[in-house]
GROMACS .gro file of C-alpha atoms in nm:
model
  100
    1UNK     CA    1   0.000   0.000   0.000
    2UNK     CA    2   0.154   0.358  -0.113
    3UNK     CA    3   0.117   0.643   0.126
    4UNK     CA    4  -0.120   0.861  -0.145
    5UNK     CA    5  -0.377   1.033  -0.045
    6UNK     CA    6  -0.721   0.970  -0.130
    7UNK     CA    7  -0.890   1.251  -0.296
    8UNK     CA    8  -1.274   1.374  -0.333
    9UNK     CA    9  -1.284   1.225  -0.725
   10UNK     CA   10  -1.186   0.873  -0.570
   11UNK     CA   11  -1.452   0.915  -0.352
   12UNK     CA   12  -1.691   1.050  -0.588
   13UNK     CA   13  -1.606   0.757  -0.860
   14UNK     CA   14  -1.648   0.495  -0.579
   15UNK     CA   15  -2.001   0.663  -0.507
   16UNK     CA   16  -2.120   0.720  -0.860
   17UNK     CA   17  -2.004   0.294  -0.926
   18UNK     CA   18  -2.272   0.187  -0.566
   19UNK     CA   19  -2.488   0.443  -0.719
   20UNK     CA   20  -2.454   0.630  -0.368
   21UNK     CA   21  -2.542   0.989  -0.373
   22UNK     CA   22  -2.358   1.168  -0.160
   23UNK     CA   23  -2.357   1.559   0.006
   24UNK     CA   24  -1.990   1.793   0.015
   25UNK     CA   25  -2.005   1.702   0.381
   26UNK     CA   26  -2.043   1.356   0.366
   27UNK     CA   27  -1.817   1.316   0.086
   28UNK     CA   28  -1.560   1.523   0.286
   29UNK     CA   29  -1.617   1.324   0.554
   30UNK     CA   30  -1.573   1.003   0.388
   31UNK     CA   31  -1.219   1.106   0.253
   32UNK     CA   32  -1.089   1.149   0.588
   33UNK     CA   33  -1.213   0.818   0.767
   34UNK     CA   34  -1.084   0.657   0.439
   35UNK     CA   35  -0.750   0.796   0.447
   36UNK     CA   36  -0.740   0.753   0.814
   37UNK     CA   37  -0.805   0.355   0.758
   38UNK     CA   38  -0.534   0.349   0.461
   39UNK     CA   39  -0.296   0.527   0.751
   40UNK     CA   40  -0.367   0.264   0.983
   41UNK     CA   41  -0.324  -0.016   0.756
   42UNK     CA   42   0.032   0.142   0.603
   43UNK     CA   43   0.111   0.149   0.990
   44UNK     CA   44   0.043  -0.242   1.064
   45UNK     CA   45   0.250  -0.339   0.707
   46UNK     CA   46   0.530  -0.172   0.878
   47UNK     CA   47   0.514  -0.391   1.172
   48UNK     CA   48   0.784  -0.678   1.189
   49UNK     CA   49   0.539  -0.995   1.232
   50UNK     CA   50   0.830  -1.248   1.111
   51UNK     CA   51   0.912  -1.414   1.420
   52UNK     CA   52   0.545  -1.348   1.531
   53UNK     CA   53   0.380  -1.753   1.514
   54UNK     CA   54   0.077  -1.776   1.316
   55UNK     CA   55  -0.264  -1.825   1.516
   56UNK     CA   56  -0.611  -1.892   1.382
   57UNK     CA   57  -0.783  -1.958   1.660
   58UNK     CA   58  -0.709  -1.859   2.012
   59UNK     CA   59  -1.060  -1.955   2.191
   60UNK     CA   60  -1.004  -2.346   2.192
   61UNK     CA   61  -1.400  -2.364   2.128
   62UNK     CA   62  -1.545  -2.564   1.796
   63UNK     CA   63  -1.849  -2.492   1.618
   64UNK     CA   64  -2.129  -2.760   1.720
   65UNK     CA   65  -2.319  -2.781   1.387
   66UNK     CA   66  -2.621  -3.058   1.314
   67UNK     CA   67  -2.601  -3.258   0.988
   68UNK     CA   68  -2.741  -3.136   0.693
   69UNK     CA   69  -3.037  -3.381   0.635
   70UNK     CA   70  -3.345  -3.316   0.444
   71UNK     CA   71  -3.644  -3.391   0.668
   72UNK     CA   72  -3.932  -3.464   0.424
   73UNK     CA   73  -4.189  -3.328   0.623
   74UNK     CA   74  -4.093  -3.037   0.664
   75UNK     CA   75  -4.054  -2.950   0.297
   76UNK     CA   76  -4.353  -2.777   0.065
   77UNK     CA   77  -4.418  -2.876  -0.284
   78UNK     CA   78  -4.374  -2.609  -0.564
   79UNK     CA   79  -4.732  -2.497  -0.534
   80UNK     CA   80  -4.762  -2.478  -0.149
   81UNK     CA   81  -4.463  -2.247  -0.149
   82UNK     CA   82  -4.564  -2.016  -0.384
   83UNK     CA   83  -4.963  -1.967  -0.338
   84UNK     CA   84  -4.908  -1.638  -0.111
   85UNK     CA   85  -4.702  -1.503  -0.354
   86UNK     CA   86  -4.821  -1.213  -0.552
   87UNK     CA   87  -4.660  -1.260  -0.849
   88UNK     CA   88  -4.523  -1.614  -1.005
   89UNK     CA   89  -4.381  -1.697  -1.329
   90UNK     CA   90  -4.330  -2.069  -1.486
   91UNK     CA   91  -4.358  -2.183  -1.058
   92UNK     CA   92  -4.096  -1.967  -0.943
   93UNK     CA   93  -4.148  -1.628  -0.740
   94UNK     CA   94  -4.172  -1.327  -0.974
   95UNK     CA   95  -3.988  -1.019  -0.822
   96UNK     CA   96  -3.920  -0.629  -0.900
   97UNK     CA   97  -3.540  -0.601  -1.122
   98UNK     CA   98  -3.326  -0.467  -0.875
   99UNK     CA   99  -3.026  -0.378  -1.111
  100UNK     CA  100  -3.024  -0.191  -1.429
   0.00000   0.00000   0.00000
């Protein structure tokens, strides 16, 4: 990571790509909590974690997770899941475009 700063037409392209509209003072804003993150994480690469052994888990404690069986009653047929929808095309669920 270089040590550039981030300027208000990064910002502004980033915005304009998430479709985000954004105010002078929140895009002002957002410049300086973004360059203060990109300070931060220039700070950490400069730390020395050679010797430093690797860890992935420090807590000792497992996930406890059932096993993935289908349970036949508990299943609907194509029609019984979609007779409260509004809208239903060819038996699946029929919903507004949400990308251009």
């Amino acid at each position: 990571m270089t040590n550039n700063q981030i300027t208000n037409q990064d910002v502004q392209h980033l915005a304009k790509l998430v479709s985000l509209p954004l105010t002078d003072d929140r895009l002002n804003k957002l410049v300086d909590q973004i360059t203060t993150t990109f300070e931060y994480i220039n700070t950490l690469q400069a730390i020395d974690t050679d010797s430093t052994q690797e860890t992935n888990q420090v807590t000792g404690l497992e996930n406890i997770m059932r096993e993935d069986v289908v349970e036949e009653s508990r299943m609907l047929s194509q029609n019984q899941a979609l007779q409260n929808a509004k809208h239903t095309h060819n038996g699946y669920f029929l919903v507004p475009a949400i990308l251009e």
